[in-house]
Coordinates of C-alpha atoms (C1' of nucleotides) in Angstrom, one line a residue:
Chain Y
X1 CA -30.3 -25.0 4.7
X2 CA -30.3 -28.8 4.9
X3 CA -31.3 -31.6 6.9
X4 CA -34.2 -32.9 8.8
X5 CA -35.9 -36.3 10.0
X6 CA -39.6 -37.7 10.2
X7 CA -41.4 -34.3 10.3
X8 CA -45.0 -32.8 9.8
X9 CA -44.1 -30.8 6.3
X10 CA -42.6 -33.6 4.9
X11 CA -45.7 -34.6 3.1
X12 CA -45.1 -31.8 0.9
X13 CA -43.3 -34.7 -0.9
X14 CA -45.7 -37.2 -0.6
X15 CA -46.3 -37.3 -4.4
X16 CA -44.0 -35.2 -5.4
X17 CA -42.2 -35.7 -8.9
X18 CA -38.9 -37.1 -8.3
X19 CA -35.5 -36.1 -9.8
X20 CA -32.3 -38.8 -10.7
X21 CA -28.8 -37.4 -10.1
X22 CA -25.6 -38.4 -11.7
X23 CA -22.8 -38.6 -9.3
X24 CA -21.2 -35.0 -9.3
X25 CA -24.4 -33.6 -10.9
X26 CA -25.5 -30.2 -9.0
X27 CA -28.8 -29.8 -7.5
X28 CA -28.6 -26.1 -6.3
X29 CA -26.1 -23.6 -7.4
X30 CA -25.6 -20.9 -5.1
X31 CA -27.5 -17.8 -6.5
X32 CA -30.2 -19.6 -8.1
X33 CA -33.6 -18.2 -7.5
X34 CA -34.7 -20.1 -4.1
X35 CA -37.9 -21.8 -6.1
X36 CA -37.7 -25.2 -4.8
X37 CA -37.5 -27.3 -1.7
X38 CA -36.5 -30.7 -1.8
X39 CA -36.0 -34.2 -0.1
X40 CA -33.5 -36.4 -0.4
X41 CA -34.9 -40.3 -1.2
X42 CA -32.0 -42.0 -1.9
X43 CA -28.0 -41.2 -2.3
X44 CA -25.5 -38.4 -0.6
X45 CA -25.6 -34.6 -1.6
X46 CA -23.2 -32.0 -0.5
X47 CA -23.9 -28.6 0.7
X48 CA -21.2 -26.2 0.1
X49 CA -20.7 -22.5 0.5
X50 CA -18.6 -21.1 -2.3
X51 CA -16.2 -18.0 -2.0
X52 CA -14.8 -15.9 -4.7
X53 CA -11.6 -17.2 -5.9
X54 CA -13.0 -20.7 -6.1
X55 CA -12.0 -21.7 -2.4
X56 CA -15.1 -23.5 -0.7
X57 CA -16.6 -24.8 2.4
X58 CA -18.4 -28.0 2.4
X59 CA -21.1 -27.2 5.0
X60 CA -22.5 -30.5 5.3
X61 CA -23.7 -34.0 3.7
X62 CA -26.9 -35.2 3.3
X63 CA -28.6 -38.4 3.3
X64 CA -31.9 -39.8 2.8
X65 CA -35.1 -38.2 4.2
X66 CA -32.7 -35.3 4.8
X67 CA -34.4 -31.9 3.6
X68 CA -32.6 -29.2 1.4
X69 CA -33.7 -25.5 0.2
X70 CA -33.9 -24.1 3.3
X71 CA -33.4 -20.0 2.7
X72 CA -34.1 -16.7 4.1
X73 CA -33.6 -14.8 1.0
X74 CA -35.2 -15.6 -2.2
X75 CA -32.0 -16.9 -3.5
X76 CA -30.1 -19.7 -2.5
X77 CA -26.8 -18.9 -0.8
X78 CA -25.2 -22.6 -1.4
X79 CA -24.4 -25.1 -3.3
X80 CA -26.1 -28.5 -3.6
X81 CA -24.1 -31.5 -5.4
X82 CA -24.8 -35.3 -6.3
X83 CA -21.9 -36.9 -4.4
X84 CA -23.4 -40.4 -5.0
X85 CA -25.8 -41.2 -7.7
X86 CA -29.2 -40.0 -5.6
X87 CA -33.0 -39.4 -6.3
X88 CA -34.9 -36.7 -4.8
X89 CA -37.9 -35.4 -4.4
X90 CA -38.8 -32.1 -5.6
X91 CA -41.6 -29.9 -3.7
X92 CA -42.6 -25.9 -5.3
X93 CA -41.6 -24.0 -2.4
X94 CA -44.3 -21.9 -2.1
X95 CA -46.1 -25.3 -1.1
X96 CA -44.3 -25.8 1.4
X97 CA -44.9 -22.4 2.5
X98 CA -48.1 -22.8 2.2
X99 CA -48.2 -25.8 4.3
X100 CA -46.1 -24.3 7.3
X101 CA -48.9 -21.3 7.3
X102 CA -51.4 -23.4 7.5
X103 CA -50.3 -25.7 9.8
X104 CA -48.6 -24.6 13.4
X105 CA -47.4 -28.2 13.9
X106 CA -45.6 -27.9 10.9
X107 CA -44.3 -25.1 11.1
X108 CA -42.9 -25.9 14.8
X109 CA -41.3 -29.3 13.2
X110 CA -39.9 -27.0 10.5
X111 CA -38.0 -24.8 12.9
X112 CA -36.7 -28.0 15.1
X113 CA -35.5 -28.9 12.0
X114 CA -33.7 -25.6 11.6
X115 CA -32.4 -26.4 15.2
X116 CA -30.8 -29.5 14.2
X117 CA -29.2 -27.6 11.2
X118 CA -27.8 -25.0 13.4
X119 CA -26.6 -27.4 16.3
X120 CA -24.5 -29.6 13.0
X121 CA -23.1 -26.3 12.1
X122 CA -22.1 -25.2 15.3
X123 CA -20.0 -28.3 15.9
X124 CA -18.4 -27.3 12.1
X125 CA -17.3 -24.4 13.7
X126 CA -16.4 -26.3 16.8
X127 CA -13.9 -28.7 14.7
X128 CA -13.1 -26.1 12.1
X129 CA -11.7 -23.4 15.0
X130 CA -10.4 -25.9 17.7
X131 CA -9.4 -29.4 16.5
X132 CA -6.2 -30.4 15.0
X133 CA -6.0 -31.8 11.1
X134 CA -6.3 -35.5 12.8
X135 CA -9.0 -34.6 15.5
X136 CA -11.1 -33.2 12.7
X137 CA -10.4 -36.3 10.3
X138 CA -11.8 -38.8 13.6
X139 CA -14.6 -36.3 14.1
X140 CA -15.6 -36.9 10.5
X141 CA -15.5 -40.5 10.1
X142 CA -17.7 -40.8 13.5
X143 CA -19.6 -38.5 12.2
X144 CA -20.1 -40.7 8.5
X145 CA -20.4 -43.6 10.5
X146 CA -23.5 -41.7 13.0
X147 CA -25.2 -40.7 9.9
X148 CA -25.1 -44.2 8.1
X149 CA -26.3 -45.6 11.5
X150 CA -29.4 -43.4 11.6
X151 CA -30.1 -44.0 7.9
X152 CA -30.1 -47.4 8.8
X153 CA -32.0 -46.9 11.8
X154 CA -29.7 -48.7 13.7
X155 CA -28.9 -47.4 17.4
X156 CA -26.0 -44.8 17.3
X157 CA -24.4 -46.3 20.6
X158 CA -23.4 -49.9 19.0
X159 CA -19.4 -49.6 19.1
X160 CA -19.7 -53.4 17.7
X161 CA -22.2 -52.0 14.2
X162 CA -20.7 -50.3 10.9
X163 CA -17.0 -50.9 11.2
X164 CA -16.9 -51.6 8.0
X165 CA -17.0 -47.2 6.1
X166 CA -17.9 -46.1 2.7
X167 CA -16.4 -43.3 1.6
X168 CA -18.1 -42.1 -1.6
X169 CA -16.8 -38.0 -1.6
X170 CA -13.2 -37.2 -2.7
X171 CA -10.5 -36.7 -0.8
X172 CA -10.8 -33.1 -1.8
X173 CA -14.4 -33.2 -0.8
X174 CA -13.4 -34.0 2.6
X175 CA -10.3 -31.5 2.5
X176 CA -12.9 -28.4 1.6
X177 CA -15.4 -29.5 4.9
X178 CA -12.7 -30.0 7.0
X179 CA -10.7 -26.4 6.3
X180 CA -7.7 -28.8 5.2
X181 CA -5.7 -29.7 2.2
X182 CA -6.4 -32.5 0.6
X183 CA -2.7 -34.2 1.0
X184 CA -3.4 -33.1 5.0
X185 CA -6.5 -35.7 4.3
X186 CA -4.3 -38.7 3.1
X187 CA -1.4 -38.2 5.2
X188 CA -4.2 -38.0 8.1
X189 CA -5.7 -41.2 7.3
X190 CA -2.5 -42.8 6.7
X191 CA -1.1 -41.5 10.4
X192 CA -4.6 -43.2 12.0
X193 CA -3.9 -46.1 10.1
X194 CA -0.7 -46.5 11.5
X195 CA -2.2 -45.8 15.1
X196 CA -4.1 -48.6 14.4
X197 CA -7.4 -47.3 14.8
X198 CA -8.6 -47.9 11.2
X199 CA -7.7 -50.1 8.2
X200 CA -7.8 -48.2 5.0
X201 CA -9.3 -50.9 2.3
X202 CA -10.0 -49.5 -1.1
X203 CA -9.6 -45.8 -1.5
X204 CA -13.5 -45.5 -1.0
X205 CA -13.9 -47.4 1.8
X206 CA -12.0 -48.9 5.6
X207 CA -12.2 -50.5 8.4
X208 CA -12.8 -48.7 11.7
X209 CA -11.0 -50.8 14.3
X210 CA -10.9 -48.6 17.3
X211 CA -14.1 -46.6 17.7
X212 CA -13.4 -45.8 21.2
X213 CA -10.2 -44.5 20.3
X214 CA -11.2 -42.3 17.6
X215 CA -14.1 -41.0 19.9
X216 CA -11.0 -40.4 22.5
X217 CA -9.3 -38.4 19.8
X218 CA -12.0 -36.3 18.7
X219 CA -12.9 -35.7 22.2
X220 CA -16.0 -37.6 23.4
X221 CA -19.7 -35.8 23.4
X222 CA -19.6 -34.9 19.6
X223 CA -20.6 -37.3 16.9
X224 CA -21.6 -40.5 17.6
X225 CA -20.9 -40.6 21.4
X226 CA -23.5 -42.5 23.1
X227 CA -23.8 -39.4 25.4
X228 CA -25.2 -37.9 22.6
X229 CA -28.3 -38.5 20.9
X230 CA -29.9 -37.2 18.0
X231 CA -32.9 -34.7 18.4
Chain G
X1 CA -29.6 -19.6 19.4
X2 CA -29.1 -15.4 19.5
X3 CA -29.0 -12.9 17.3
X4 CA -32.2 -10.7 15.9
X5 CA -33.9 -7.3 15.1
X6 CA -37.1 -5.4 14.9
X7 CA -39.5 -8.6 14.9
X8 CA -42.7 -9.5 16.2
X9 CA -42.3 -11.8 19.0
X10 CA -39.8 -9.1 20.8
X11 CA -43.1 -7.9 22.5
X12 CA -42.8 -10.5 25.3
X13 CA -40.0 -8.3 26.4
X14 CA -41.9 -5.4 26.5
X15 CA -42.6 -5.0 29.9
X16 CA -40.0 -7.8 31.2
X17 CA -38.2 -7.6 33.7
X18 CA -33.9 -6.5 33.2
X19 CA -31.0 -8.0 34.4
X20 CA -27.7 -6.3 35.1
X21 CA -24.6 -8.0 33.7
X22 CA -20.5 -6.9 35.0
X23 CA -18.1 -7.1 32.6
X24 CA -17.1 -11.1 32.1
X25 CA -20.3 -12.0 33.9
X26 CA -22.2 -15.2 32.9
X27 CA -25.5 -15.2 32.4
X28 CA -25.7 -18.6 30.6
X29 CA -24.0 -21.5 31.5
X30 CA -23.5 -24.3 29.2
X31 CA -25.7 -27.0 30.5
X32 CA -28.3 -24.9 32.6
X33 CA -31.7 -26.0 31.9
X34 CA -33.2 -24.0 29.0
X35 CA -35.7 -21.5 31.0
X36 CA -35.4 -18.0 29.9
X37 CA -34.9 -16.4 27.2
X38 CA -33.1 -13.2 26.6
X39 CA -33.4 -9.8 24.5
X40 CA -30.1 -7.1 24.8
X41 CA -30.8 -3.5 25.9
X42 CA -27.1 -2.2 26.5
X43 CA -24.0 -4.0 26.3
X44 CA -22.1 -6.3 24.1
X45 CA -22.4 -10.4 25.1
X46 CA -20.7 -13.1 23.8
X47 CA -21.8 -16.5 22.6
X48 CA -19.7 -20.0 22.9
X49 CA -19.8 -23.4 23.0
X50 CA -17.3 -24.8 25.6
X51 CA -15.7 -28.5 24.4
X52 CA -14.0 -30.7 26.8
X53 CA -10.6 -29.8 27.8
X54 CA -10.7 -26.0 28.1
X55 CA -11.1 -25.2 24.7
X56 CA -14.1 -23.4 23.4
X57 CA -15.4 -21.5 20.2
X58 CA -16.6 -18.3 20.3
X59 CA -19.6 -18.2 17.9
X60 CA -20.7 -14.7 18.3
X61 CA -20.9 -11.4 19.9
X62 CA -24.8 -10.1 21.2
X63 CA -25.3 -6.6 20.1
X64 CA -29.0 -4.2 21.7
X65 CA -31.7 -5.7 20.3
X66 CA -30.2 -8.9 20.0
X67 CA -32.2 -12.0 21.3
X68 CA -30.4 -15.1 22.9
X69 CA -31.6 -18.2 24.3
X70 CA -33.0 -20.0 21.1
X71 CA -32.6 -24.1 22.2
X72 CA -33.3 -27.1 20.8
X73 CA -33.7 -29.2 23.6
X74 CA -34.6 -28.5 27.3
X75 CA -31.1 -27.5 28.1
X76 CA -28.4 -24.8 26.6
X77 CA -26.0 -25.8 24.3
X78 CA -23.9 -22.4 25.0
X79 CA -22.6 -19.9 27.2
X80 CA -22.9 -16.6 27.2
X81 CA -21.0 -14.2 29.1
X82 CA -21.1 -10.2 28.9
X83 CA -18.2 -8.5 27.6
X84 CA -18.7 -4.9 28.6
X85 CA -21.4 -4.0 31.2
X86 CA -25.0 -5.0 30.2
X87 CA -28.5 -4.6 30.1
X88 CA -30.7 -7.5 29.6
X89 CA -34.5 -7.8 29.7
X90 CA -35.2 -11.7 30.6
X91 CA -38.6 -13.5 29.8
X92 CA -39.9 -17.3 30.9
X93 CA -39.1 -19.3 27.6
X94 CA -42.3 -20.5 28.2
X95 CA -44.2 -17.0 27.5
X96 CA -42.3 -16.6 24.1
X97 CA -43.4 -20.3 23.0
X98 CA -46.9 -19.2 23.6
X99 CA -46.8 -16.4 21.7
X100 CA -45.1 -17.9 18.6
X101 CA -47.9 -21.1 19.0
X102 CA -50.8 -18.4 19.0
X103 CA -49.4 -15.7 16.6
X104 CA -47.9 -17.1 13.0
X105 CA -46.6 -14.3 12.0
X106 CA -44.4 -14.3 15.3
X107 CA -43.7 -17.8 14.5
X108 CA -42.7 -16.7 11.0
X109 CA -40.3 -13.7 12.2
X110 CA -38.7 -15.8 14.7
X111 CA -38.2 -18.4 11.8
X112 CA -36.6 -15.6 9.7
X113 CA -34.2 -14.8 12.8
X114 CA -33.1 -18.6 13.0
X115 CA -32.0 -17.9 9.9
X116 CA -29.9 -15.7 10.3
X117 CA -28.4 -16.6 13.0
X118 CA -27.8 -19.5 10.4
X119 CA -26.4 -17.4 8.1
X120 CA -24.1 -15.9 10.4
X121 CA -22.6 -19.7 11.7
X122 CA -22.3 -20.4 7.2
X123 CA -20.0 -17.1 7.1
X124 CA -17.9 -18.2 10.7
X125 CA -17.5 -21.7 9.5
X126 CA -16.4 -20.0 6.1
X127 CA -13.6 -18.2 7.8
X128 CA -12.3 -20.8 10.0
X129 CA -12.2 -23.2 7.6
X130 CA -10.7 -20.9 4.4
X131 CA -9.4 -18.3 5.2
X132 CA -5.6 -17.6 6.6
X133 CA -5.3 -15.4 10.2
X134 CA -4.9 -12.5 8.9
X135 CA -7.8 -12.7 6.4
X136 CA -9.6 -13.8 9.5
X137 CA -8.5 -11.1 11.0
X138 CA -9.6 -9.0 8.3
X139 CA -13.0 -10.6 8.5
X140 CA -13.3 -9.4 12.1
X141 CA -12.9 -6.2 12.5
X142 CA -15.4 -5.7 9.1
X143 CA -17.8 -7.4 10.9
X144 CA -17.6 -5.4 14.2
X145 CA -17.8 -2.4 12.4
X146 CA -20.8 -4.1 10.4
X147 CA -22.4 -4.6 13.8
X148 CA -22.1 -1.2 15.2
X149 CA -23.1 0.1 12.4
X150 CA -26.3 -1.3 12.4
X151 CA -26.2 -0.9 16.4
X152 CA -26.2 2.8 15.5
X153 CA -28.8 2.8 12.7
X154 CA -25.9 4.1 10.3
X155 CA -25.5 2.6 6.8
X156 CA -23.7 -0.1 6.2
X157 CA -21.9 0.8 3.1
X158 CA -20.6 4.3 3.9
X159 CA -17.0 3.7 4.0
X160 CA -16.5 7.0 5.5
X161 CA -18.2 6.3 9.0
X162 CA -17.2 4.4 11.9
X163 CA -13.6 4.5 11.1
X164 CA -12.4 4.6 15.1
X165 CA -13.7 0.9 16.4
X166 CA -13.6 0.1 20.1
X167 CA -12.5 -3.5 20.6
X168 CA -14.4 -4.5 24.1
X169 CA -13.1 -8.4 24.3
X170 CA -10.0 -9.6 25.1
X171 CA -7.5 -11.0 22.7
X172 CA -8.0 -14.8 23.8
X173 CA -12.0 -13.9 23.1
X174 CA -11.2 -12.7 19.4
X175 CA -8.6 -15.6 19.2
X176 CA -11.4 -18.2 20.2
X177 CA -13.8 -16.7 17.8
X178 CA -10.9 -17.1 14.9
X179 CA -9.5 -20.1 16.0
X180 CA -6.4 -18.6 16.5
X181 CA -4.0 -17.9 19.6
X182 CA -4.2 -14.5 21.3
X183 CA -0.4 -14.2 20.3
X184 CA -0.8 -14.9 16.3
X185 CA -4.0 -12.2 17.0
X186 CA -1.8 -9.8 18.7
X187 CA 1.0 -10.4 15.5
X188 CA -1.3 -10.3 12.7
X189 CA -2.9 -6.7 13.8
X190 CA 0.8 -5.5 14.2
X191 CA 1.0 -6.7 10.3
X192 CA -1.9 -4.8 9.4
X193 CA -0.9 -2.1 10.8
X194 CA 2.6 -2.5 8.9
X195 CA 0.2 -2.7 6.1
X196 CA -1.3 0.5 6.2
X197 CA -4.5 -0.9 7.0
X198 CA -5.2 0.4 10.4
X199 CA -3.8 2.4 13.6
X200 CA -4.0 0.3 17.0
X201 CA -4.8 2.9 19.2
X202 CA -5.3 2.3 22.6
X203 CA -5.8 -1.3 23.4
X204 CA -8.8 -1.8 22.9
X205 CA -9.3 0.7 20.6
X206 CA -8.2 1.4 16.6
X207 CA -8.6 3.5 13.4
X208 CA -9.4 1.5 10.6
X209 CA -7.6 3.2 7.8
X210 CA -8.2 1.1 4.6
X211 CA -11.5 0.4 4.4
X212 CA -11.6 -1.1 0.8
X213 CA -8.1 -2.6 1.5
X214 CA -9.1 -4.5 4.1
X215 CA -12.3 -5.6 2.1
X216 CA -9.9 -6.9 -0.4
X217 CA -8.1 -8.9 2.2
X218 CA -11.2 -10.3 3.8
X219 CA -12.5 -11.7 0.5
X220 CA -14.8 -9.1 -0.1
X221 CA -19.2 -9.7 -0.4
X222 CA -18.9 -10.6 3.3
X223 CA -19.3 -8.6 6.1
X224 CA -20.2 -5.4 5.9
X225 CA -20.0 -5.6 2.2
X226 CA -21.8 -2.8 0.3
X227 CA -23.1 -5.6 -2.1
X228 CA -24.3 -7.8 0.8
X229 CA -27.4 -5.8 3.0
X230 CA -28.6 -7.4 6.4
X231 CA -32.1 -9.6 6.2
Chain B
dC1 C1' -3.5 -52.0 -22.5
dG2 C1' -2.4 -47.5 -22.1
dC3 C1' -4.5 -43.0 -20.4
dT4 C1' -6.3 -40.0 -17.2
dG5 C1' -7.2 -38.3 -13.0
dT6 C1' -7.5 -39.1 -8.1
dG7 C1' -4.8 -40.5 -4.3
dT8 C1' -0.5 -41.3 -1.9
dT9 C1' 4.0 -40.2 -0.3
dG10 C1' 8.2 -37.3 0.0
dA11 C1' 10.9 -33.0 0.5
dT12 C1' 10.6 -28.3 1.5
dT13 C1' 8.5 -23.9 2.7
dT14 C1' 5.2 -21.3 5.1
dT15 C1' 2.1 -20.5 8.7
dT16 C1' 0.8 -20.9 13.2
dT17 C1' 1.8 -22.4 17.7
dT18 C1' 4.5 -22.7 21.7
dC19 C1' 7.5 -21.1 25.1
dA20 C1' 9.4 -17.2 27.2
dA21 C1' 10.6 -12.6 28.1
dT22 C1' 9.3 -7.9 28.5
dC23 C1' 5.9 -4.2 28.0
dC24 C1' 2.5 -1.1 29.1
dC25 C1' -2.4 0.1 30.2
dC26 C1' -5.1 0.9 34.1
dG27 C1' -6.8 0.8 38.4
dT28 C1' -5.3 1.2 43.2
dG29 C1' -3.5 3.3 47.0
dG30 C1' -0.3 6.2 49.0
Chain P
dC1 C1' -1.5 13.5 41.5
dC2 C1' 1.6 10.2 40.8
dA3 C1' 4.1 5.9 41.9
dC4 C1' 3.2 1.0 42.0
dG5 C1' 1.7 -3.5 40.9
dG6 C1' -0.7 -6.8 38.2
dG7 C1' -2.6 -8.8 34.3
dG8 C1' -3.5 -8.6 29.6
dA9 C1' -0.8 -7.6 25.4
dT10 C1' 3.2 -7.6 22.6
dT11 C1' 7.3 -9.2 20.7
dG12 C1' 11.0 -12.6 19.9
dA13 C1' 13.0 -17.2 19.2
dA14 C1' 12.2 -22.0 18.4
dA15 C1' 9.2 -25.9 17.4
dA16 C1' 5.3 -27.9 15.4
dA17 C1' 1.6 -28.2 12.2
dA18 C1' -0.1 -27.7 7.8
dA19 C1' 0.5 -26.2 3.0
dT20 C1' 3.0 -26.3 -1.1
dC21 C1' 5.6 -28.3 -4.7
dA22 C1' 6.7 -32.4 -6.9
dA23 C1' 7.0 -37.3 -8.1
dC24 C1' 4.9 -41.4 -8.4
dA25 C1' 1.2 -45.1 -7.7
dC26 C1' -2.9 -47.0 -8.9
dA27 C1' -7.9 -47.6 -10.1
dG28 C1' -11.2 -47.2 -13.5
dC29 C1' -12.3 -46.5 -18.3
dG30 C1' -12.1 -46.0 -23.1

DNA sequence: CGCTGTGTTGATTTTTTTCAATCCCCGTGG
DNA sequence: CCACGGGGATTGAAAAAAATCAACACAGCG
């Protein structure tokens, strides 16, 4: 559905044309015909699943070099949004079909990449059935701040880099992937705040002043722990 | 990392040897090196991913013809344990990634079962993070009946059939697989039943009476949905 | 500079969990 | 064949967590 890294089939976007996105602006609605693949090249998008009476579950965020358009049907079954301003590049995917046919390397990096999909949504599930409203709001910044790292290529295991968090998604955004309300959100950050393991700055961005003891509350070994690498 | 049907690649299992599983028997352990792989002959297994302190999510049941043992890296991310007796036949993982590097349209098939398996996690993480308990609850038993319908090679969308469902796991399994307690399970099938919406039988045993009403409850176009066919 | 919509905070209600006390299915052994 | 014992299951009461309803704050924008 979403995701990747430095892979074989990515040169299915080599010269690909490139689309602009306005923040909020939707890529992919769920139900579209599943025509195109694409790759993120700069800016966040937001993979959603929609239900029926307008509830929603934000299945991931995606950043750049990150892959979308992944299906089994010929029709998208999820949402893709503009949370950020973002350019991406936009690949037929019957190329990219083509490519993985042709090419058994690629098609092996392709389904790693579905790996790495799977493994992010199985720790979803993790936090969504078995963490508490604040364990799930630590998980989530460590996981923000492990995806900025690796965008930055930075090493994941630096407790001392990116203290400093953007926040670009709503508070609702973050209510609908963490299975809360969007009041649990705030009164979540404010209750870390006042544990004094973050600082909240502007209402898009804080301080993280106790890494380890966010890791501690979302219990170690998922995002960002140094136990854990990516891959 | 399980799930499948009628595809290619099975063949490795062909002549393979089988395992015998008891009831709660483990035949992968969270951590063990990633050597075998797995297809179901008789049984039902179950899927989870242990956390830290005790707590794990269930992320699925194993059905016959189900495959298990899909991994990322060189170890398992998962356990799975059988939940009634069990048949399994067991292949080296090596053997299989032979056969998917030297037949694509093996590769391809196994790509298609990722995504289910995929699809399936979307539709959990849905539930936990949406829907209430007994929505969840809802959700369940549709999608039991889902599965043993196709188990038995029945359609999906005759309302009519498979009204009596057998309920193998325990009530902490279903309550891990909900992110629930076993209690709030236990109180939220004596509500349906209040409802009108099923009989509990014997434990492990119950007539679903309502169908459609339970459909409506669940959120309908998921599980065992006439609208929503398997593949 | 006021408007609008997101975000925060407070009070209250609802849902789910926790703690605790039986219940009863089921296998065992008499 | 039936009584017995044990462990999962159910139910009840109380506590905790999260959602809901409501008021207000505040940033960003016309």
């Amino acid at each position: 559905m979403n995701e990747a890294a430095d892979d074989a089939f990515l040169d299915v976007f080599a010269r690909a044309p490139r689309r602009a996105l306005a923040p909020g602006e939707v890529l992919i609605h769920a139900g579209d015909a599943a025509t195109q693949v694409f790759n993120i090249d700069t800016g966040m998008l937001m993979v959603s699943r929609p239900g029926l009476d307008g509830r929603r579950q934000v299945l991931s965020f995606l950043f750049p070099d990150n892959f979308v358009g992944l299906t089994a049907s010929g029709r998208y079954s999820f949402t893709v949004e503009a949370v950020t301003g973002a350019t991406v590049a936009v690949a037929p995917r019957a190329a990219l079909e083509r490519r993985l046919a042709r090419d058994p390397a690629a098609e092996r990096a392709f389904l790693a990449m579905t790996y790495r999909v799977l493994e992010n949504l199985v720790d979803l599930a993790f936090s969504l059935g078995q963490r508490s409203a604040r364990e799930r709001l630590a998980v989530f910044l460590l996981y923000l701040r492990h995806r900025y790292l690796l965008s930055a290529g930075l090493p994941v295991d630096d407790d001392a880099a990116m203290r400093r968090l953007e926040i670009p998604m709503s508070r609702q955004d973050i209510a609908d992937f963490l299975g809360l309300k969007k009041e649990t959100v705030s009164r979540g950050l404010a209750e870390l705040e006042r544990a004094g393991l973050l600082r909240r700055d502007r209402r898009h961005a804080l301080q993280l002043l106790d890494i380890e003891g966010l890791r501690r509350l979302a219990g170690v070994l998922d995002f960002a722990s140094p136990a854990r690498r990516p891959g």
